[in-house]
JSON list of C-alpha atoms in Angstrom, two decimals:
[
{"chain": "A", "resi": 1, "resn": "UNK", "atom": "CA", "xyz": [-103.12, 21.92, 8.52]},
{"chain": "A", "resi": 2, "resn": "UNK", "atom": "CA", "xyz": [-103.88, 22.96, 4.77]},
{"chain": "A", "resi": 3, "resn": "UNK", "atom": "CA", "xyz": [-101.01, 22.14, 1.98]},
{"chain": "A", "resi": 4, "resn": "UNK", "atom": "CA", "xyz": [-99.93, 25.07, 0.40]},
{"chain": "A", "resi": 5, "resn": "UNK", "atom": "CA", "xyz": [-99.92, 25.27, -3.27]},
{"chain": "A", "resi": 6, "resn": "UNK", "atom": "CA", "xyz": [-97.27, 23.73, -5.24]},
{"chain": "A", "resi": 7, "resn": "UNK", "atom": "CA", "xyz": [-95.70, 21.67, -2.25]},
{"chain": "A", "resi": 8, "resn": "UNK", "atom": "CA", "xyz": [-95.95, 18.85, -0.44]},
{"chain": "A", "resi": 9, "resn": "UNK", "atom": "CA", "xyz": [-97.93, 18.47, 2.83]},
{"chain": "A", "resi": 10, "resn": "UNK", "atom": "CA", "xyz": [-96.24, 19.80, 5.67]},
{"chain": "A", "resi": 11, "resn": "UNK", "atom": "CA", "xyz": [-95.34, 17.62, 8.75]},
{"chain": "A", "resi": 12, "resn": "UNK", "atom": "CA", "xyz": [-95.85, 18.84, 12.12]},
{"chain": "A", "resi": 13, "resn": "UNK", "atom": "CA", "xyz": [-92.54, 19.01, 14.16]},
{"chain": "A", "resi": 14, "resn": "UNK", "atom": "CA", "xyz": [-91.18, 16.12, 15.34]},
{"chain": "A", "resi": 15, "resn": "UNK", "atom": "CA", "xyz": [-87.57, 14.72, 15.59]},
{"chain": "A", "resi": 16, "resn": "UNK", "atom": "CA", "xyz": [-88.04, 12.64, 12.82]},
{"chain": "A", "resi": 17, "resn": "UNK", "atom": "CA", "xyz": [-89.11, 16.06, 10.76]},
{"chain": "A", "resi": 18, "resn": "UNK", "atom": "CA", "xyz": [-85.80, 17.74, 12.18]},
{"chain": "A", "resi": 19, "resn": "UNK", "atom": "CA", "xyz": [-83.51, 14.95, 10.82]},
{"chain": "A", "resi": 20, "resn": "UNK", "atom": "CA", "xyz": [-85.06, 14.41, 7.68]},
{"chain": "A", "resi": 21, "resn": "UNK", "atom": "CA", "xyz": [-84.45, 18.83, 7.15]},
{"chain": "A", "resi": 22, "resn": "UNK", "atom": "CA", "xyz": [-81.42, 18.89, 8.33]},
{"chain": "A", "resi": 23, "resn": "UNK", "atom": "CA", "xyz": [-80.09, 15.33, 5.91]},
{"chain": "A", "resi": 24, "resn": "UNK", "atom": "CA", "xyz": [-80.38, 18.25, 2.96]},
{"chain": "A", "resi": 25, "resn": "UNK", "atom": "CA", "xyz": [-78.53, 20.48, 4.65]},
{"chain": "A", "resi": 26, "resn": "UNK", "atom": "CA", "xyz": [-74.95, 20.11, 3.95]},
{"chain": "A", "resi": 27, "resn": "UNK", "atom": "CA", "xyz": [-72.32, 20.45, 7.17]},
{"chain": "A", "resi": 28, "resn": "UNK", "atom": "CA", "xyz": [-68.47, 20.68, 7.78]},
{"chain": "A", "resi": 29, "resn": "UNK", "atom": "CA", "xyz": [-67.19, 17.88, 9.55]},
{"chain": "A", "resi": 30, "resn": "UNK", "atom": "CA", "xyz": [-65.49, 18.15, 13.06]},
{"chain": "A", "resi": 31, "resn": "UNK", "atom": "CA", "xyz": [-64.51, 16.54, 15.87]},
{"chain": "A", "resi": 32, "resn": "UNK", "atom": "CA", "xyz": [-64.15, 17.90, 19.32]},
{"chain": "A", "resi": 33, "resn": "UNK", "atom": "CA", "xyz": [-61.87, 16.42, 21.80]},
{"chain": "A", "resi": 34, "resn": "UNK", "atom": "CA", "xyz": [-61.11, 16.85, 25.80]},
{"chain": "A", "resi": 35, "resn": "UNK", "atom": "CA", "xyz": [-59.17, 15.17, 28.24]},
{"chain": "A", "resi": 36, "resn": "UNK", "atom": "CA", "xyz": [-60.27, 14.10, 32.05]},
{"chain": "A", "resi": 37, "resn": "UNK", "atom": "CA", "xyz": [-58.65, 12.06, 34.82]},
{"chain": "A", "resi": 38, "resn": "UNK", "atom": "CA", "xyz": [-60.05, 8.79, 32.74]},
{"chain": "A", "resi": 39, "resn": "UNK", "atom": "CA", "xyz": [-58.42, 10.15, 29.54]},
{"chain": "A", "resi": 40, "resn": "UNK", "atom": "CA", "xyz": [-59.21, 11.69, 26.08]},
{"chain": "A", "resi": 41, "resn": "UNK", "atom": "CA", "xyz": [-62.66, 12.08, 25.22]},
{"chain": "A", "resi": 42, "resn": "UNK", "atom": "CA", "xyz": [-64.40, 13.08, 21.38]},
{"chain": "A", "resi": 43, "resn": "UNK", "atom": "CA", "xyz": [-66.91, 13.25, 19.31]},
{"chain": "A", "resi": 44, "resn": "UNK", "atom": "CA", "xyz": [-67.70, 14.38, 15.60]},
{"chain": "A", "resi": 45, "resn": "UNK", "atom": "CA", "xyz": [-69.70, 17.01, 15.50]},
{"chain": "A", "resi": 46, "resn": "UNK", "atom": "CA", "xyz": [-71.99, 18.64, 12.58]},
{"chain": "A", "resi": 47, "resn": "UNK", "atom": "CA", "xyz": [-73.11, 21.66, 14.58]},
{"chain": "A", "resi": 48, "resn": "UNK", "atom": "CA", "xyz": [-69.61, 23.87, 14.94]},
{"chain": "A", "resi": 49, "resn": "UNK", "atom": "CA", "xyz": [-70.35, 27.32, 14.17]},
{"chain": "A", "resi": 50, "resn": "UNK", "atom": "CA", "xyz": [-67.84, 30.32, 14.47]},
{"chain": "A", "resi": 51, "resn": "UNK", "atom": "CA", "xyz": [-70.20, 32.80, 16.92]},
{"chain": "A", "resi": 52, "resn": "UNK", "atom": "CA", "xyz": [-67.95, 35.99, 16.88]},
{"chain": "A", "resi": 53, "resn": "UNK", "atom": "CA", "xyz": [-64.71, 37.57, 15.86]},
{"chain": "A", "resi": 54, "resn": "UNK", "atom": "CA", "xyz": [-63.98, 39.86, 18.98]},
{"chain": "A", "resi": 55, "resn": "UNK", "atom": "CA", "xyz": [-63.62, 38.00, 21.02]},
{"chain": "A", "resi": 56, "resn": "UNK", "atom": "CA", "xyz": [-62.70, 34.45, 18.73]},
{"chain": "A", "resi": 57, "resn": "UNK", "atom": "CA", "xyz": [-65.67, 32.58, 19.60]},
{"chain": "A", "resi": 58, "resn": "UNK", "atom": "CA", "xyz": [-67.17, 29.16, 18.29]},
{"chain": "A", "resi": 59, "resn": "UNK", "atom": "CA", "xyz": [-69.97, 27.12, 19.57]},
{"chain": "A", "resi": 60, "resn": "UNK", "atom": "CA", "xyz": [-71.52, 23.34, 19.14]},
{"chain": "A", "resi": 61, "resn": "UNK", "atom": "CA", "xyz": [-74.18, 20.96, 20.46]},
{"chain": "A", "resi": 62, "resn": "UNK", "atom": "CA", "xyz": [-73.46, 18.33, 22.52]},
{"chain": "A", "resi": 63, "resn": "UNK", "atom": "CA", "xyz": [-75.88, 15.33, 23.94]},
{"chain": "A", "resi": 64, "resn": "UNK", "atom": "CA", "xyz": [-76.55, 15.30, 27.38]},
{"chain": "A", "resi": 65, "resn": "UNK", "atom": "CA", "xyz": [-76.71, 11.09, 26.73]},
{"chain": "A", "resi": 66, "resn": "UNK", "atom": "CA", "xyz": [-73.50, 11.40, 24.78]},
{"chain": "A", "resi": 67, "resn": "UNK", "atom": "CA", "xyz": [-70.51, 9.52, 26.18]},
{"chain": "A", "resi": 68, "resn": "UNK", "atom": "CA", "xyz": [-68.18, 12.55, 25.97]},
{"chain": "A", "resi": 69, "resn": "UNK", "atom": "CA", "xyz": [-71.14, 15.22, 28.05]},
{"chain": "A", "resi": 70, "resn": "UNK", "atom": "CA", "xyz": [-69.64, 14.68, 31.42]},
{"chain": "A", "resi": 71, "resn": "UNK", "atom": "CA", "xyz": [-66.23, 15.35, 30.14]},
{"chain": "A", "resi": 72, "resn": "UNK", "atom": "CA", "xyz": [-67.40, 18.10, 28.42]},
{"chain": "A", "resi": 73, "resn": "UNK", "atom": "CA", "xyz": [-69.75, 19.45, 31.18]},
{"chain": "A", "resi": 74, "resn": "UNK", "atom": "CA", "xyz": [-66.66, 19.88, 33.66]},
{"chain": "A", "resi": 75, "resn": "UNK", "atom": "CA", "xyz": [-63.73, 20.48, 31.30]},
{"chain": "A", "resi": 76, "resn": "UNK", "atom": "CA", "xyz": [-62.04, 23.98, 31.59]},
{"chain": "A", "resi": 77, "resn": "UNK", "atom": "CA", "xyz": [-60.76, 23.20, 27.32]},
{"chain": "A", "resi": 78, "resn": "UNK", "atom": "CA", "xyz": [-61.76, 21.26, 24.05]},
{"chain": "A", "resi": 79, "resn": "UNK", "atom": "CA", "xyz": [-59.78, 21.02, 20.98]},
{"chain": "A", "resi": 80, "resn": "UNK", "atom": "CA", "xyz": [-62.03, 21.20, 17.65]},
{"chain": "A", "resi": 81, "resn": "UNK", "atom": "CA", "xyz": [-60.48, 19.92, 14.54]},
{"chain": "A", "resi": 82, "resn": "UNK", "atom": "CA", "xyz": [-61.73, 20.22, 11.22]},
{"chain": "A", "resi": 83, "resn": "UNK", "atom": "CA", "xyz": [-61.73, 17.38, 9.14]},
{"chain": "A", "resi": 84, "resn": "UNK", "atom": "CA", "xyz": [-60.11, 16.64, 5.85]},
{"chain": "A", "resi": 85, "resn": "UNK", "atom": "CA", "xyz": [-61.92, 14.39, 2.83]},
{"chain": "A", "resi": 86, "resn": "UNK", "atom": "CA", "xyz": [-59.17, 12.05, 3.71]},
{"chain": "A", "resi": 87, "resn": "UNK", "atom": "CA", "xyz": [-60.10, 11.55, 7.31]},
{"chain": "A", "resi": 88, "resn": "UNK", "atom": "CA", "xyz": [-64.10, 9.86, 6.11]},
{"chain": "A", "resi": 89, "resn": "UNK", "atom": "CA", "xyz": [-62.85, 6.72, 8.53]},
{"chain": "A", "resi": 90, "resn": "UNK", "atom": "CA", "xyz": [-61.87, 9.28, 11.62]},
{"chain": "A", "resi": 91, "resn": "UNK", "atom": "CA", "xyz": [-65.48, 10.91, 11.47]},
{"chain": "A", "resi": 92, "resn": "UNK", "atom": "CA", "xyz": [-67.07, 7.17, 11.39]},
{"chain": "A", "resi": 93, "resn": "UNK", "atom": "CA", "xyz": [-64.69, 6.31, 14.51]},
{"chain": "A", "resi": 94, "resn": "UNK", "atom": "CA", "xyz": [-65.65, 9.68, 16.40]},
{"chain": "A", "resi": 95, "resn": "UNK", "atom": "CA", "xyz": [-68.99, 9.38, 15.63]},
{"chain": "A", "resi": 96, "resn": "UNK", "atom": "CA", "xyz": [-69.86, 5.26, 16.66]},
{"chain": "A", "resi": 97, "resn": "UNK", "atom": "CA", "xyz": [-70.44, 5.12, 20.04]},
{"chain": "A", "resi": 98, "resn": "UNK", "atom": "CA", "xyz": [-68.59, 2.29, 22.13]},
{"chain": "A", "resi": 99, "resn": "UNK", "atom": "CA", "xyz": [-65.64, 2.67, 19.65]},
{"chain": "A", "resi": 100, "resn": "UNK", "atom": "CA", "xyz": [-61.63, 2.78, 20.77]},
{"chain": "A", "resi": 101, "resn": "UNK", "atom": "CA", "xyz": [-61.87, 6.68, 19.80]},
{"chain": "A", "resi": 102, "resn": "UNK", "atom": "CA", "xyz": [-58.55, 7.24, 20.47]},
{"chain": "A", "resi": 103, "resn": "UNK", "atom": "CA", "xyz": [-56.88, 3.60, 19.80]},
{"chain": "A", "resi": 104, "resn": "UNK", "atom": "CA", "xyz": [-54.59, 2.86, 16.59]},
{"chain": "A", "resi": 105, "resn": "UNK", "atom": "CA", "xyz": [-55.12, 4.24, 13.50]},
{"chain": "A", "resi": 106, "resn": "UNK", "atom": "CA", "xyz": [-56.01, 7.75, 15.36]},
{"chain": "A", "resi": 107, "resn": "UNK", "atom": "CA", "xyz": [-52.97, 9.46, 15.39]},
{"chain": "A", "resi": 108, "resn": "UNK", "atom": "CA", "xyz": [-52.99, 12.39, 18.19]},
{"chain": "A", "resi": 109, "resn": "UNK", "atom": "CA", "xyz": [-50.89, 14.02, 20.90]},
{"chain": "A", "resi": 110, "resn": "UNK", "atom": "CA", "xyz": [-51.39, 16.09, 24.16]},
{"chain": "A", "resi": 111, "resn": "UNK", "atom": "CA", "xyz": [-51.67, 19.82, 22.91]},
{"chain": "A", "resi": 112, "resn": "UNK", "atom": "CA", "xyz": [-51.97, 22.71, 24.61]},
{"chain": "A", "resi": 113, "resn": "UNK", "atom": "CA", "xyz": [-54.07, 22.90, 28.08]},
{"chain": "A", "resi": 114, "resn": "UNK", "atom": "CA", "xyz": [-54.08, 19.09, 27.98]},
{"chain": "A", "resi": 115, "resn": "UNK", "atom": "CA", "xyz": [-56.11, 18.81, 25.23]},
{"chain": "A", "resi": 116, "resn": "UNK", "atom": "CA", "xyz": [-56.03, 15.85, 22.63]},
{"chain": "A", "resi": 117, "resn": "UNK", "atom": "CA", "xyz": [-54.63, 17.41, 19.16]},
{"chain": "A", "resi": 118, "resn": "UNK", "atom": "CA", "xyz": [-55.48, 15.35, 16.23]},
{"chain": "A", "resi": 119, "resn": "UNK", "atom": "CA", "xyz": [-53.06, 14.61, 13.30]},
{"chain": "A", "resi": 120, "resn": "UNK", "atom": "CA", "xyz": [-53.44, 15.86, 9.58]},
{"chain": "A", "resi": 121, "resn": "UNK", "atom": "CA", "xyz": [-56.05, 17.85, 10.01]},
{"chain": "A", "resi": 122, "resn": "UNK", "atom": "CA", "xyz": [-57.03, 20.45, 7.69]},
{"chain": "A", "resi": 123, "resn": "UNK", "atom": "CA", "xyz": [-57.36, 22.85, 10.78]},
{"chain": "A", "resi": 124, "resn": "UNK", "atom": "CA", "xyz": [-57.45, 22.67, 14.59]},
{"chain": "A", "resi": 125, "resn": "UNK", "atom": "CA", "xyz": [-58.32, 25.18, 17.69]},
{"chain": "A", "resi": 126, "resn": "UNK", "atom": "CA", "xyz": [-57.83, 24.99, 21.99]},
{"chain": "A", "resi": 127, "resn": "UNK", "atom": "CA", "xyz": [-61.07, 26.85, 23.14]},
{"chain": "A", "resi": 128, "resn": "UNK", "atom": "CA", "xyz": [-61.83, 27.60, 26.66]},
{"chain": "A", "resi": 129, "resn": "UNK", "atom": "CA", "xyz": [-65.55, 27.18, 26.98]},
{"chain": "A", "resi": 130, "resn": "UNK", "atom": "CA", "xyz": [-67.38, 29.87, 28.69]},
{"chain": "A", "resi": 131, "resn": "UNK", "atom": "CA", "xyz": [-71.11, 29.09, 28.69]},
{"chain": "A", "resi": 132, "resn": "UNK", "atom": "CA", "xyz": [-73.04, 25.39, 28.46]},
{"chain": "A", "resi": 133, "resn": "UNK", "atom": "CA", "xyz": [-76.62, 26.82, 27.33]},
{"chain": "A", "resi": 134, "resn": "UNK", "atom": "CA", "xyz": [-79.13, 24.27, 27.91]},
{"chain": "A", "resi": 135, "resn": "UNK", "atom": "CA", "xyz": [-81.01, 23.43, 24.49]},
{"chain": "A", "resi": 136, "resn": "UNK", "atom": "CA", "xyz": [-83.48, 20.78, 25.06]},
{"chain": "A", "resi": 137, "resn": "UNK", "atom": "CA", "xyz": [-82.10, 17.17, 24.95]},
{"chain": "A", "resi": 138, "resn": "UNK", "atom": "CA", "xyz": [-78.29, 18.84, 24.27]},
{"chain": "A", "resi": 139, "resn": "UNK", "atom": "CA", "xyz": [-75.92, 21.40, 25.38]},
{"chain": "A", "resi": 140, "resn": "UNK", "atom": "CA", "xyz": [-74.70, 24.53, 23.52]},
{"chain": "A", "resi": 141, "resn": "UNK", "atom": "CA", "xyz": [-71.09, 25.25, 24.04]},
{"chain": "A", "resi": 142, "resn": "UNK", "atom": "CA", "xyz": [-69.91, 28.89, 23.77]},
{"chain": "A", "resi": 143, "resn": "UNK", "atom": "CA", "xyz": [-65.77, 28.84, 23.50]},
{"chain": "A", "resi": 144, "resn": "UNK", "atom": "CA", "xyz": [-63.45, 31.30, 23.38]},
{"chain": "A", "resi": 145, "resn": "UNK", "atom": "CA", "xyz": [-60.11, 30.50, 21.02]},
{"chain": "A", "resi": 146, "resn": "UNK", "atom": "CA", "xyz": [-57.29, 30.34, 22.63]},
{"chain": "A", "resi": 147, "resn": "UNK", "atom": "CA", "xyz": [-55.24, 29.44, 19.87]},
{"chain": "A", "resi": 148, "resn": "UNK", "atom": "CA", "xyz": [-54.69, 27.05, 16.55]},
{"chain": "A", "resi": 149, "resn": "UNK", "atom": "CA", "xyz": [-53.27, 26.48, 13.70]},
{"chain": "A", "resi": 150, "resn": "UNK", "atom": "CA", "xyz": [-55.23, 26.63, 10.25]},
{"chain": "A", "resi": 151, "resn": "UNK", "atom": "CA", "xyz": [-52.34, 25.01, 7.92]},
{"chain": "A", "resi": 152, "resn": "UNK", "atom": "CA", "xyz": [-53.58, 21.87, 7.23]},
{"chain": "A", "resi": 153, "resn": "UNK", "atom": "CA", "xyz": [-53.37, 21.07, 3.73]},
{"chain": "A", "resi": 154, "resn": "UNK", "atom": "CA", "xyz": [-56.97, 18.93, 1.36]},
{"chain": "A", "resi": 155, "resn": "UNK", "atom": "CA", "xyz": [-60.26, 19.59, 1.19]},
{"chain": "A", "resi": 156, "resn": "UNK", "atom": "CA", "xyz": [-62.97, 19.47, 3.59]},
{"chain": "A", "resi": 157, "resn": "UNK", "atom": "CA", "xyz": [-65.05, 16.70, 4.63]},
{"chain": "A", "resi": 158, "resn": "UNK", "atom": "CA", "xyz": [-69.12, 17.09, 4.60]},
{"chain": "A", "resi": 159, "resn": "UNK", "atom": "CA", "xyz": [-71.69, 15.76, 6.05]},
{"chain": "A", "resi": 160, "resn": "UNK", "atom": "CA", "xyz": [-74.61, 15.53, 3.73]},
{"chain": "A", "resi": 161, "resn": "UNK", "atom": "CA", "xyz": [-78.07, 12.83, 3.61]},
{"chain": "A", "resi": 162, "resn": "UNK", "atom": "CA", "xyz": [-76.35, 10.71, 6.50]},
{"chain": "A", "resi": 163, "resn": "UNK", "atom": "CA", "xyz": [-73.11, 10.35, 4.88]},
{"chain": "A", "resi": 164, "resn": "UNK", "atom": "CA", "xyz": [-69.43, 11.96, 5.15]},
{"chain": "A", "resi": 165, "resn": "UNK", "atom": "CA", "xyz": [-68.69, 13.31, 1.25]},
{"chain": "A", "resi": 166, "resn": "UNK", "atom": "CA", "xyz": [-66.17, 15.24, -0.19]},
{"chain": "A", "resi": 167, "resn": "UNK", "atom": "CA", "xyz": [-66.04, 18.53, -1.65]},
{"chain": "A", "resi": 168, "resn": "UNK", "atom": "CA", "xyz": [-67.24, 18.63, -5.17]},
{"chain": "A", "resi": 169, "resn": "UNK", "atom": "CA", "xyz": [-66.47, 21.73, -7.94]}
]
């Protein structure tokens, strides 16, 4: 491998490589949620992208080693919420694994299709998910919308160089 003028050596792939990329790459915030016999399962997730506007359709990555996979690999719904700048201590709780996800402070209720709605969020959808593509050590999750509601009220929250940030003009 030569360096190229002007730059920095180039690594060859590796995880390591993909995190380091992808810490200067600022992300929305959100957390996806689903509900089983056991109860309400979530996660926050970096990776929510809207896929296509006829039909509504989102997607995300989800670990196969991830707590909330075999939820998600059987569930018929998810509910994805977008974040606030407020909500920094929600995305630390969805996001640390062996935590009381769904325990006092998180303030939620059973939405539509059983899924676990989240409170003051800036925005939230019910999806039903139509494909689980397999993507090396995750899942992608294709979802339809089934329906939401977008009138949350803040700013969003960010992920950016391994930490949740606000919004900045």
């Amino acid at each position: 491998m030569t360096a190229l003028p002007g730059l920095s050596t180039p690594q060859l792939a590796s995880p390591a490589l993909l995190r380091s990329v992808f810490r200067q790459h600022a992300a929305g915030v959100a957390v996806i949620t689903a509900q089983s016999g056991g109860g309400p399962v979530g996660f926050t997730a970096t990776s929510l992208t809207s896929v296509s506007a006829e039909p509504p359709m989102i997607s995300f990555g989800v670990g196969t080693r991830a707590s909330s996979w075999p939820v998600i690999s059987e569930t018929e719904y998810v509910g994805v919420h977008i974040l606030g700048e407020h909500q920094r201590e929600l995305a630390d709780t969805f996001a640390r694994s062996g935590a009381d996800r769904f325990g006092a402070p998180t303030g939620w209720r059973e939405g539509p299709e059983g899924v676990p709605v989240l409170d003051d969020v800036l925005a939230w959808l019910v999806c039903r998910i139509v494909a689980r593509v397999p993507a090396g050590d995750h899942r992608l999750i294709l979802a339809e919308v089934v329906l939401g509601d977008p009138s949350g009220a803040g700013r969003p929250l960010l992920y950016h160089q391994g930490r949740f940030n606000g919004l900045r003009d």
